[in-house]
């Protein structure tokens, strides 16, 4: 369950990273297709990041003498990571809902008090999640560090790969 | 910003004709304004500005921050031809104003022989910055906010006995024309309304035109001098001067803070033409949190250091409501009004607010068209 939640969070984050990477590069007004394409481009590196993280998890699991204990250790690490990331994700979701469904005044509030600052603290939250996951467990730290660093690299990668200059 | 900086980027009209640098000095509660016209055509221009700014700095008085993008482009006031800009002048001006970060940004700009800024690079850079600024405008729904007020304003215009058959809305200092293109794409103003974007920067006008053509939007863009709206401007589009001259309603977003002192009055006075029924200029709400908000938002959303720098500077340059209301009186007989004054608005919900001008006989119809929103209007007497 914890692994599924983390995978879901990572995929959503990767898609949003792709969207952010394209931000400020396409001046057109009607951009739905371009935005969806940017989100898909975020998933392109996001999936390998997840696959790499899963491979690291399987490796540390396979190297353990007591795989049951190691699995429980990783599961606990995953829940600690979720304890940091889920509240953040919840606030982001509420802010996005307000932005998309609210009037322009509510949307402005959602951007200024929510989505703007939340974007700024996102790297700190990811690092916090990695630290929490890896607290007292080198196996958890290895998996979390792989996933965390990878997910932070999605946006700059997509930006450099597809959105270096205005379209 | 809360609001802001982007606003800055949308407006090169004011900056380009003359690089007018105003150092506002507050001394013992008495405001005095220094206006220095800086022509980069002469190498001494920047030094002159620097000298004047240093003189005022000697009084340890606060000086309005300069925007790098205002300094790196210059046009001849009459012909609108591009005037070469010396990088050393820009750097010296920013250093003299105590803006070391801005000076470092300018110092990294590439130059041609003779130390003149590479105009092609500057154009590309400014188009990129303006595209990033458009993102902020989109996120804060600036066009939607403007349309929310422009709709009732045009209803009032149509109610006039001498209402024109065809209403022409001109966006001054349109930059990449985001507002104009948004209005055209969403067709919110009605079939009797033509939307035109005007800017002095040819590269921005060309990019705005390219984007509009790419999407087949019913709008057009032209080069024009914001200070000389009644003159025919040499343009790149057929009859550009006519498009600007015949505006029924002038609009802008993020332009006003580029004008200081007498230039702000001049800007409004230029709109008091027989054809003009109203204007609606949105600019950064000068709240206490605006500079911090500008920093945070530009940091989160913009990549180009030039855009980040100018975004914060523009928030710090924002005019308060009283200044705008008094300056807008120069457009007499149009009646000046502020919508969503900063004293009555939540700064987290209102990052930009407009100063309006409307013919006296249309103030009543405007209030009627606004309905409950009319309570957010404030005139000179409050």
Coordinates of C-alpha atoms in Angstrom, one line a residue, chain A residues 5 14 22 31 41-42 59-60 65 109 112 135 151:
Chain A
X5 CA 0.9 5.5 -2.7
X14 CA 6.5 13.9 -12.6
X22 CA 7.1 24.0 -20.1
X31 CA -2.5 25.3 -25.0
X41 CA 7.1 14.5 -21.2
X42 CA 7.4 14.7 -17.4
X59 CA 18.5 -5.1 -4.6
X60 CA 18.5 -4.2 -0.9
X65 CA 19.5 -12.2 5.2
X109 CA -5.3 33.8 -3.5
X112 CA -0.1 33.5 -4.0
X135 CA 16.1 7.7 9.5
X151 CA 12.1 13.1 -8.9

